[in-house]
Coordinates of C-alpha atoms and ligand atoms in Angstrom, one line a residue:
X10 CA -77.4 133.1 -115.4
X11 CA -80.8 133.2 -117.0
X12 CA -83.1 135.6 -115.1
X13 CA -86.4 134.9 -116.9
X14 CA -88.0 132.8 -119.6
X15 CA -90.9 134.3 -121.6
X16 CA -93.3 132.0 -123.3
X17 CA -96.0 133.1 -125.8
X18 CA -98.4 130.6 -127.5
X19 CA -96.3 127.6 -126.7
X20 CA -98.0 124.4 -125.4
X21 CA -99.6 125.1 -122.0
X22 CA -99.1 128.9 -122.0
X23 CA -100.9 131.7 -123.8
X24 CA -98.4 134.2 -122.4
X25 CA -96.3 133.7 -119.4
X26 CA -93.1 135.0 -117.9
X27 CA -91.3 132.8 -115.3
X28 CA -88.6 134.3 -113.2
X29 CA -85.5 132.1 -112.8
X30 CA -83.0 132.1 -110.0
X31 CA -79.8 130.1 -109.4
X32 CA -82.1 127.4 -108.0
X33 CA -85.6 127.4 -109.5
X34 CA -88.1 124.9 -108.2
X35 CA -91.3 124.2 -110.4
X36 CA -94.1 122.4 -108.8
X37 CA -97.9 122.0 -109.1
X38 CA -100.6 119.6 -110.3
X39 CA -100.1 117.2 -113.2
X40 CA -100.3 118.7 -116.6
X41 CA -100.1 122.3 -115.3
X42 CA -97.2 123.5 -117.5
X43 CA -94.0 122.7 -115.5
X44 CA -92.4 120.6 -118.2
X45 CA -93.5 123.2 -120.8
X46 CA -91.1 125.6 -119.1
X47 CA -88.2 123.1 -119.3
X48 CA -89.2 122.1 -122.9
X49 CA -89.1 125.7 -124.1
X50 CA -85.6 126.1 -122.8
X51 CA -84.6 122.8 -124.3
X52 CA -86.2 123.8 -127.6
X53 CA -84.1 126.9 -127.8
X54 CA -81.0 125.0 -126.9
X55 CA -81.8 122.3 -129.5
X56 CA -82.5 124.9 -132.2
X57 CA -79.3 126.9 -131.3
X58 CA -77.1 123.7 -131.5
X59 CA -78.5 123.1 -135.0
X60 CA -77.4 126.7 -135.9
X61 CA -81.0 127.8 -136.4
X62 CA -81.4 130.7 -134.1
X63 CA -79.2 133.2 -135.9
X64 CA -81.1 133.8 -139.1
X65 CA -84.6 135.3 -139.5
X66 CA -85.4 133.4 -142.7
X67 CA -86.4 130.0 -143.9
X68 CA -83.0 128.6 -142.8
X69 CA -83.6 129.5 -139.1
X70 CA -86.3 128.5 -136.7
X71 CA -87.5 126.3 -133.9
X72 CA -86.4 122.7 -134.5
X73 CA -89.3 120.8 -132.9
X74 CA -87.8 117.3 -133.1
X75 CA -84.2 116.6 -132.1
X76 CA -81.9 115.2 -129.5
X77 CA -83.5 117.0 -126.6
X78 CA -87.2 117.2 -127.3
X79 CA -89.5 115.6 -129.8
X80 CA -92.6 117.9 -129.8
X81 CA -94.3 117.0 -133.0
X82 CA -95.4 119.7 -135.5
X83 CA -96.8 123.2 -135.3
X84 CA -100.3 122.1 -134.4
X85 CA -98.9 120.2 -131.4
X86 CA -97.0 123.1 -129.9
X87 CA -99.0 126.2 -130.6
X88 CA -101.1 127.1 -127.7
X89 CA -104.7 126.3 -128.5
X90 CA -106.2 129.6 -127.4
X91 CA -104.0 131.9 -129.4
X92 CA -105.5 135.1 -130.6
X93 CA -105.6 136.3 -134.2
X94 CA -103.7 139.5 -133.2
X95 CA -100.8 137.4 -131.9
X96 CA -100.8 134.0 -133.6
X97 CA -97.1 133.3 -133.5
X98 CA -94.9 131.4 -131.1
X99 CA -92.4 133.5 -129.2
X100 CA -89.8 132.3 -126.7
X101 CA -87.5 134.7 -124.9
X102 CA -84.8 134.6 -122.3
X103 CA -83.4 137.4 -120.1
X104 CA -79.8 137.5 -119.1
X105 CA -78.0 140.5 -117.5
X106 CA -81.3 142.4 -118.0
X107 CA -81.0 141.9 -121.8
X108 CA -84.0 140.2 -123.4
X109 CA -83.3 137.8 -126.3
X110 CA -86.5 136.9 -128.1
X111 CA -87.3 134.6 -131.1
X112 CA -90.6 134.7 -132.8
X113 CA -91.5 131.8 -135.1
X114 CA -94.2 131.4 -137.8
X115 CA -96.9 128.8 -137.2
X116 CA -97.1 126.0 -139.7
X117 CA -99.6 123.3 -138.9
X118 CA -97.6 120.4 -140.3
X119 CA -94.1 121.9 -140.0
X120 CA -91.5 120.6 -137.6
X121 CA -89.2 123.5 -138.3
X122 CA -91.0 126.8 -137.5
X123 CA -89.2 129.5 -139.4
X124 CA -88.1 132.7 -137.5
X125 CA -90.2 135.7 -138.4
X126 CA -87.7 138.4 -137.5
X127 CA -84.1 138.9 -136.4
X128 CA -83.6 137.8 -132.8
X129 CA -84.0 140.9 -130.6
X130 CA -81.1 141.8 -128.3
X131 CA -77.5 141.4 -129.2
X132 CA -77.3 139.0 -132.1
X133 CA -73.6 138.7 -132.7
X134 CA -73.2 135.4 -130.8
X135 CA -69.5 135.0 -131.6
X136 CA -68.5 138.2 -129.8
X137 CA -71.1 138.2 -127.1
X138 CA -71.2 136.5 -123.7
X139 CA -73.7 133.8 -124.7
X140 CA -76.6 133.2 -122.3
X141 CA -75.8 130.1 -120.3
X142 CA -78.5 128.2 -122.1
X143 CA -76.2 128.1 -125.1
X144 CA -72.9 127.6 -123.3
X145 CA -71.0 124.6 -122.0
X146 CA -72.2 122.3 -119.3
X147 CA -75.8 122.2 -120.4
X148 CA -77.8 119.2 -119.1
X149 CA -81.5 118.3 -119.6
X150 CA -82.7 115.2 -117.9
X151 CA -86.3 114.2 -118.5
X152 CA -88.6 112.3 -116.2
X153 CA -88.2 109.2 -118.5
X154 CA -84.6 108.1 -117.9
X155 CA -82.3 105.1 -118.3
X156 CA -83.3 102.0 -116.3
X157 CA -81.0 99.1 -115.1
X158 CA -79.5 97.4 -118.1
X159 CA -76.7 95.1 -119.2
X160 CA -74.9 97.8 -121.2
X161 CA -75.2 101.4 -122.2
X162 CA -74.2 103.2 -125.4
X163 CA -70.8 104.7 -126.1
X164 CA -70.9 108.0 -127.9
X165 CA -67.6 109.9 -128.1
X166 CA -69.4 113.0 -129.4
X167 CA -72.0 113.2 -126.6
X168 CA -70.2 111.9 -123.6
X169 CA -66.6 112.9 -124.2
X170 CA -66.6 115.9 -126.6
X171 CA -69.7 117.6 -125.4
X172 CA -69.9 116.2 -121.8
X173 CA -73.6 115.7 -122.5
X174 CA -75.4 113.0 -120.5
X175 CA -78.3 112.6 -122.9
X176 CA -81.9 113.7 -122.3
X177 CA -82.6 110.2 -120.8
X178 CA -79.2 110.1 -119.1
X179 CA -78.2 107.4 -121.7
X180 CA -74.6 108.7 -122.0
X181 CA -74.0 108.9 -118.2
X182 CA -72.2 105.6 -117.9
X183 CA -69.8 106.4 -120.7
X184 CA -69.4 109.9 -119.4
X185 CA -68.3 108.5 -116.0
X186 CA -66.0 106.0 -117.7
X187 CA -64.3 108.8 -119.8
X188 CA -64.2 111.5 -117.1
X189 CA -63.8 109.5 -113.9
X190 CA -60.4 111.0 -113.1
X191 CA -61.5 114.6 -113.7
X192 CA -61.0 116.8 -110.6
X193 CA -63.9 118.3 -108.8
X194 CA -62.7 121.7 -107.7
X195 CA -65.8 123.1 -106.1
X196 CA -65.6 122.8 -102.3
X197 CA -69.4 122.6 -102.1
X198 CA -69.4 119.3 -104.0
X199 CA -66.7 117.7 -101.8
X200 CA -68.1 115.7 -98.9
X201 CA -66.0 115.7 -95.7
X202 CA -65.2 112.0 -95.9
X203 CA -64.1 112.0 -99.6
X204 CA -60.5 110.8 -99.8
X205 CA -59.9 112.4 -103.2
X206 CA -61.6 114.9 -105.5
X207 CA -62.1 112.8 -108.6
X208 CA -65.5 112.7 -110.4
X209 CA -65.6 109.0 -109.6
X210 CA -65.1 109.4 -105.9
X211 CA -67.5 112.3 -105.7
X212 CA -70.2 110.3 -107.5
X213 CA -69.7 107.4 -105.2
X214 CA -69.9 109.5 -102.1
X215 CA -73.0 111.4 -103.1
X216 CA -74.6 108.1 -104.2
X217 CA -73.8 106.8 -100.7
X218 CA -76.1 109.5 -99.4
X219 CA -78.8 107.7 -101.3
X220 CA -77.6 104.2 -100.6
X221 CA -74.9 103.6 -97.9
X222 CA -71.7 101.8 -99.0
X223 CA -72.5 101.8 -102.7
X224 CA -69.7 102.3 -105.3
X225 CA -69.8 102.4 -109.0
X226 CA -67.6 101.0 -111.7
X227 CA -67.8 101.6 -115.5
X228 CA -65.8 99.7 -118.1
X229 CA -65.9 99.6 -121.9
X230 CA -66.9 96.2 -123.3
X231 CA -64.1 95.2 -125.7
X232 CA -65.0 95.0 -129.4
X233 CA -68.4 96.8 -128.9
X234 CA -69.8 100.3 -128.8
X235 CA -71.1 99.8 -125.3
X236 CA -70.1 100.3 -121.7
X237 CA -71.0 98.3 -118.6
X238 CA -72.0 99.6 -115.2
X239 CA -71.7 97.7 -112.0
X240 CA -72.3 98.3 -108.3
X241 CA -70.4 97.1 -105.3
X242 CA -71.1 97.6 -101.6
X243 CA -68.6 98.2 -98.8
X244 CA -64.8 98.3 -99.2
X245 CA -61.6 96.4 -98.3
X246 CA -62.2 92.9 -96.8
X247 CA -65.9 93.5 -96.5
X248 CA -66.3 94.5 -100.1
X249 CA -69.2 92.7 -101.9
X250 CA -69.1 91.1 -105.3
X251 CA -69.8 93.4 -108.3
X252 CA -73.5 93.4 -109.2
X253 CA -75.1 94.2 -112.5
X254 CA -77.6 97.1 -112.4
X255 CA -80.6 94.7 -112.9
X256 CA -79.7 93.1 -109.6
X257 CA -79.6 96.2 -107.4
X258 CA -82.3 98.7 -106.5
X259 CA -83.9 100.3 -109.5
X260 CA -83.7 103.8 -107.9
X261 CA -79.8 103.7 -108.0
X262 CA -79.6 103.6 -111.7
X263 CA -82.6 105.9 -112.1
X264 CA -80.9 108.6 -109.9
X265 CA -77.4 108.1 -111.3
X266 CA -77.7 110.7 -114.2
X267 CA -79.1 113.3 -111.8
X268 CA -76.3 112.7 -109.3
X269 CA -73.6 112.9 -112.1
X270 CA -75.1 116.0 -113.7
X271 CA -74.9 117.8 -110.3
X272 CA -71.5 116.5 -109.3
X273 CA -70.0 117.5 -112.7
X274 CA -71.6 121.0 -112.5
X275 CA -69.3 123.8 -113.7
X276 CA -69.6 127.5 -113.2
X277 CA -72.1 128.7 -115.8
X278 CA -73.7 125.2 -116.4
X279 CA -77.4 125.2 -116.9
X280 CA -79.0 122.0 -115.5
X281 CA -82.7 121.2 -116.2
X282 CA -84.1 118.3 -114.1
X283 CA -87.5 116.7 -114.4
X284 CA -88.7 114.8 -111.4
X285 CA -85.2 114.0 -110.0
X286 CA -86.8 112.4 -107.0
X287 CA -88.4 109.5 -109.0
X288 CA -87.8 106.1 -107.3
X289 CA -85.9 107.5 -104.3
X290 CA -86.7 107.0 -100.7
X291 CA -87.7 110.2 -98.8
X292 CA -84.4 110.9 -97.1
X293 CA -82.6 110.3 -100.5
X294 CA -84.9 113.0 -102.0
X295 CA -83.8 115.5 -99.3
X296 CA -80.2 114.7 -100.1
X297 CA -80.8 115.2 -103.7
X298 CA -81.9 118.7 -102.9
X299 CA -78.7 119.2 -100.9
X300 CA -76.7 118.0 -103.9
X301 CA -78.5 120.3 -106.3
X302 CA -77.8 123.2 -103.8
X303 CA -74.1 122.1 -103.8
X304 CA -74.1 122.3 -107.6
X305 CA -75.6 125.8 -107.5
X306 CA -72.9 126.8 -105.0
X307 CA -70.4 125.4 -107.6
X308 CA -71.7 128.0 -110.0
X309 CA -74.4 126.1 -111.9
X310 CA -78.0 127.2 -112.5
X311 CA -80.6 124.6 -111.8
X312 CA -84.3 124.5 -112.9
X313 CA -86.0 121.6 -111.3
X314 CA -89.5 120.2 -111.7
X315 CA -90.7 118.2 -108.7
X316 CA -93.6 116.7 -106.8
X317 CA -91.5 116.0 -103.8
X318 CA -92.1 117.9 -100.5
X319 CA -88.7 116.4 -99.4
X320 CA -86.9 118.2 -102.3
X321 CA -88.7 121.4 -101.4
X322 CA -87.9 121.0 -97.7
X323 CA -84.3 120.1 -98.5
X324 CA -84.0 123.4 -100.4
X325 CA -85.7 125.3 -97.5
X326 CA -83.3 123.7 -95.0
X327 CA -80.3 124.6 -97.1
X328 CA -81.5 128.2 -97.1
X329 CA -82.0 128.1 -93.3
X330 CA -78.5 126.6 -92.9
X331 CA -76.9 129.3 -95.0
X332 CA -75.8 127.0 -97.8
X333 CA -77.7 129.0 -100.4
X334 CA -79.1 132.5 -100.0
X335 CA -82.9 132.8 -100.1
X336 CA -82.4 135.4 -102.9
X337 CA -80.8 132.6 -105.0
X338 CA -84.0 130.6 -105.0
X339 CA -87.4 130.8 -106.8
X340 CA -90.4 128.6 -106.2
X341 CA -93.2 128.5 -108.7
X342 CA -96.5 126.7 -108.2
X343 CA -98.4 125.9 -111.4
X344 CA -102.1 125.3 -111.8
X345 CA -104.5 125.3 -114.7
X346 CA -106.9 128.2 -115.2
X347 CA -109.3 127.2 -118.0
X348 CA -107.4 126.7 -121.2
X349 CA -104.1 128.1 -119.9
X350 CA -101.8 127.6 -116.9
X351 CA -101.2 130.1 -114.1
X352 CA -98.2 130.5 -111.9
X353 CA -98.1 131.5 -108.2
X354 CA -94.7 132.3 -106.8
X355 CA -94.2 132.3 -103.0
X356 CA -91.0 133.9 -102.0
X357 CA -88.6 132.3 -99.5
X358 CA -87.3 134.0 -96.4
X359 CA -83.8 133.5 -94.9
X360 CA -85.3 131.1 -92.4
X361 CA -86.6 128.9 -95.2
X362 CA -90.2 130.0 -94.7
X363 CA -92.5 130.6 -97.7
X364 CA -94.6 133.8 -98.0
X365 CA -97.6 132.0 -99.4
X366 CA -99.0 128.5 -99.2
X367 CA -101.6 128.3 -102.0
X368 CA -104.2 125.5 -101.9
X369 CA -102.9 122.4 -103.5
X370 CA -99.2 123.3 -102.8
X371 CA -97.7 120.5 -100.8
X372 CA -100.7 120.5 -98.5
X373 CA -101.8 116.8 -98.8
X374 CA -100.1 115.6 -95.7
X375 CA -101.9 118.2 -93.7
X376 CA -105.2 117.5 -95.5
X377 CA -105.0 113.8 -94.8
X378 CA -103.9 114.3 -91.2
X379 CA -106.9 116.6 -90.6
X380 CA -109.2 113.9 -91.8
X381 CA -107.5 111.2 -89.8
X382 CA -107.8 113.3 -86.6
X383 CA -111.3 114.3 -87.3
Ligands
ADP24 N1 -100.9 123.0 -128.0 C1 -101.4 123.1 -126.7 N2 -102.3 124.1 -126.5 C2 -102.8 124.2 -125.2 N3 -102.4 123.4 -124.2 C3 -101.5 122.5 -124.4 C4 -100.9 122.3 -125.7 N4 -100.0 121.3 -125.6 C5 -100.1 120.8 -124.4 N5 -100.9 121.6 -123.6 C6 -101.3 121.4 -122.2 O1 -100.1 121.4 -121.5 C7 -100.4 120.5 -120.4 C8 -99.1 119.7 -120.1 O2 -98.1 120.5 -119.7 P1 -96.8 120.0 -119.0 O3 -95.9 121.2 -119.0 O4 -96.3 118.8 -119.7 O5 -97.4 119.6 -117.6 P2 -96.6 119.2 -116.2 O6 -97.0 120.3 -115.3 O7 -97.2 117.9 -115.8 O8 -95.1 119.1 -116.5 C9 -101.6 119.7 -120.7 O9 -102.6 120.0 -119.8 C10 -102.0 120.1 -122.0 O10 -103.4 120.4 -122.0
MG25 MG1 -93.9 117.4 -116.2

């Protein structure tokens, strides 16, 4: 598990450490630095996958544009208020109290920022226990995801070989098609009413927490490189026709990659989720938090950016109910302070209560109510 991410001169941050737990919830005002945290992790992963984090020379570096993130060039990503004493971009992660850091040279027009020095910490990746960031089961789902469509792409490399759902969830449907009979072994992901423990059943049953009675089918379209997704409702004699995604609720398809990422979680997976609550009704948002907690109990680490008080409260309730220890959670509230972002981190007690409730932190309900009652 990653214990911390350190960010220097990258996008919203001059210099910021963010502690990570098994379940980390990032929240705060718009444009306050939440996605920057996820992007810094995704950038490291993307650079590592391209084999660029091992060598401190022109052949290694931060690959700014790739499968996970497309960040532009040096001038887009270097923090505007850098100082002359420290003009470079450094990203670091801490695992088992070992700090792995990569410092890259700024180049205004460069989209590969070369590493300045050998990565600190153990560098022999082949023999070391890799930080989970670089291991199997990594998922990064951005706020901008797949929408209902007639068909979805079929990539053996992403969906089958790497079990990667795509940063927009674009490989989710093909992943489900290829892996639907895989067994879900983690008890936390098995709902009581599930008749079997296949990925397909588990996906259906968790989706039913968002939309009662729904079930999902995925089939390859013969002679093409695409797969089709359809939804049905009910079962047996009361089963509905199959509907195409464009003819059912938008939120179902929008939430599908998030649900699949959590249901398919493995011990050691790192799952980064941006606004998983988008287009879901309030109770569905709470269930999404329960699902993410179940994925954490299955051994995954989740870092989640959200504006949803239902997701926060779902996590708090899961702590109170003993489904996840308070010590396995971290809540960070981001706000801007001049040119840079600052982070306030209330701690959670075993009763789900938070130590601190800073102004602007999920207080709008109360603010509005006060004015209504005035
Ligand atoms: N190179 C940069 N230097 C300073 N600030 C930046 C830079 N790039 C982006 N930002 C700031 O980062 C903020 C966006 O951060 P982001 O993490 O996307 O926000 P959110 O909290 O909404 O996810 C914007 O306010 C923008 O001003
Ligand atoms: Mg964001």
